[in-house]
Amino acid sequence: MKDFGLDDVWRLKNPTKRDYTFFSAVHKTFSRIDFFLLNNSIAHKVTTKIHPIIISDHAPISLSLQTDSIPKPPQTWRLNISLLKDPEFDRVIRSEWADFLKNNDSVDLSPSLLWETGKAVIRGKIISYSSYKKKKDLQTEKEIEEKIKQLTENYAINPSDQLWSELQNAKLNLDNILSKKTEFLLQQLRYNDFEHNNKSGKFLANQLQRNKEKSFITAIQDPSGKYTQSPQEINQIFYNYYQSLYSAAANPNMEDIHNFLNNLNMPKLTSNYRDILDAPLTMKELQCALDSMPAGKAPGPDGFPAEFLKHFWSMLAPLFFRTVTEIKNNGYISPHMNTAAIKLLLKPDKDPTLPSSYRPLSLINTDIKIISKALASRLEKIIPSIIHSDQTGFINGRHSTNNIRRLLNLISLTQRHNKEAIVMSLDAEKAFDKVNWSFLFAVLHKFGFGESFIQWVSALYNSPKATVTTNGITSQSFSLQRGTRQGCPLSPLLFAIFIEPLATAVRQNTDIKGICALESEHKINLYADDILLYLQEPKTSVKEVINLITTFSCLSDYSINWSKSIILPLTDNSWNPAVQNSHYSFPTGNIRYLGINISSKLSELVHLNFTPLLDKVCDDLRRWNNLPISLLGRIATVKMKILPKINYLFSMIPFKPTSKWFQSLDSAIGKFYSKNKKAKISLTTLQKNKSEGGLEAPNFMYYYLSNQIQYLTKWIHPHEEYNSWLELEQLDCNQIKISDLPCITSALKHHSCFKNPMIASTLSAWWKALEITGSQLKPSILSPIWHNPDFANNKIALYFSTWAERGVTHLHHLLDDNTFRTYINLFQTFEIRNGNFLQYLQVKKTITSRIPSLQTTLQPTD
């Protein structure tokens, strides 16, 4: 130790004192084997202490370091929710609230003012109660610690069974007190499930995190590029940054906004929907909004989390409902109530010294979130009727998988027909933070929203304020003049409404040429602010896109970072902006959309996405291998941390990873389960159901197959949400209906539909699943008759248009009680005119030759 300049700091501070950090219950001996080693140059700045041996056979040791930094700023108050379990606390708060209303409530007093005052009074009472309880608990804790210390010393000198029993009882009492303190600390750290370390919970997740979300910012650059490490200066830089970001740019001309919107053909809310949105908020809606809020979330500036309002809802609801009614009538929310605290989260792979690298999370007061959530619950049921299916972000019933499926189908279609086309990925600059409110309200009117709902939105956005917190320092408040707050339940829906005119303008602009397929033209996909454009005649289309977005930006404050927007040519003859000296950057092989690396060569998707994920998974498993986690905990780890990432790729990318990829994944996970030792239980056994002696460990091949098979249900049960890609896949099926594909055997491999890689992957997964389950795909009553390669004569499939037009399309139409209909029965039942007996014989012979016994083989495959 001396060679490295290290010293045992406790011995330096206590050269002659004797104390112990370890007790051996087996040998009944004490020793000191736990200590801090420090560089002796800073030993004078520290103090150290050995605490009583309480929980384990080791004593806790602590070290305090005195630094020359500024004093720690005061912490923002937030409720210790463990108090809600204290019956005395419940009684005190209810009594205090009743007294407050009795002494202050009157018809002349504003409910909003009374509500805000009441929160302040209750907050003060909670602080007072907590302080009293903390002092009392500390005193009890000190007394027990002193007793433990004395008993330990006595036992070390003169051990006896009585002293041992007293010592264990004292430790048990102290352990109960410390457990309550630990519960609060875990709540502060959001480790609410700390007792479930073998289950998929937050405690296990935090054990596995290599880089926890760090809120401490060590250094930041000011606008001139100068670095500072001063906590006050860092906070001031962020204050200036967000004050500028949320300040409105030059107000757009309202006449220009109306002219832009009036040129767009946009849907209107029905009168029924408008009445639903305009109806007064009810007590039931407010309670449902509160009940839907998850526990463990950080509260807003007032410090009251959702748990507090849930616990005391019956007590608080009457005044809160009056407050909501007053806000609606006046169209105004008090600044204290409508102030948010901005917390910062560093974005992945961003420079931590740049203010723009942080994502602002707005912590909004729970009472405001209740109102916003209630309004959002109404709006989310209605918004699909006015927002085009091109937008899938935050719209109920719509999924990002449709965006990727559509993109891949368009790439495949373009390349098979050698069309000159590009995909353009737009990079929006702070899209949610730059929403111009004047433009937003104009769009709400354009969609036909009623005045009552618009008044609610106006109240929420009329006088909002925010503070920004960095390194424990909270700035002064500043006004928000634009943007939708990330953290507000209404925010994503309002943004979808705000951006829809741009998408509509793209669709309706005839100078912007999309990729055509039959009678459809595909131009745009959106997931919130992530936009993809599909363009033919790209040289002129891109120019028109620039002009359109420039106009839209002047009206809405929405802006695109053109230097980061990427063009992906889909074919070799597509427009190359790099060659033609365009100011657009030419992609280096792929674009990244919704977390998926996309290449113009679909064959590269597996390597671009699954290979790096496997490397990351193997790296994580190696790091976690030495953690003290049981086999059950390790399976939970894989389910919680590995499975979602892999399952996301399975759901997005239809192409199957190689067998070697699956083998490598299973090998790495198997080693993790067995802690790099010889496995006592095979991976196959672990993957079985518990009823079969397994532990239900994930079988990743099955997850891949199930993700692909889900598209069968979308083929069979089409929905408007799927139309954008479903019609593209139907186009490749020619005369066969895509909904009939699951009922046709692998003879489909020779059909033109199999040239579509998405269809091929889905069908291959379906056939593999049937093979695994021991099922056999064979003709059934659901099998199509026409164009079915299973029913072909000399490789020519059956098709008689007269029959098909009269509704004879599937095998069950030819049967009567599982018996082939007679010629007369068939033609009379379906009123087939000009029936041809030779056609009947041909159909009957072809089908019966493929099916030995109709009676036993024409039931649908399970």
Short mmCIF file of C-alpha atoms in Angstrom, two decimals, residues 14 59 79 111 153 170 243 269 339 465 712 740 763 775 779 859:
data_model
loop_
_atom_site.label_atom_id
_atom_site.label_comp_id
_atom_site.label_asym_id
_atom_site.label_seq_id
_atom_site.Cartn_x
_atom_site.Cartn_y
_atom_site.Cartn_z
CA ASN A 14 -7.30 6.35 15.48
CA ALA A 59 -20.10 -3.52 10.39
CA LEU A 79 -43.82 13.89 -0.59
CA PRO A 111 -61.88 27.83 -5.88
CA GLU A 153 -18.59 -4.40 23.96
CA ALA A 170 -31.83 -4.83 19.69
CA GLN A 243 -35.95 30.56 -22.47
CA LEU A 269 -65.12 16.61 -36.88
CA THR A 339 -45.60 25.78 -13.80
CA LYS A 465 -44.18 28.71 -16.97
CA LEU A 712 -51.51 -13.60 -41.47
CA ASP A 740 -56.40 -16.97 -49.01
CA LEU A 763 -45.52 -17.72 -45.40
CA SER A 775 -49.68 -29.87 -38.08
CA PRO A 779 -56.85 -28.36 -48.47
CA GLN A 859 -61.96 -29.56 -41.92
#
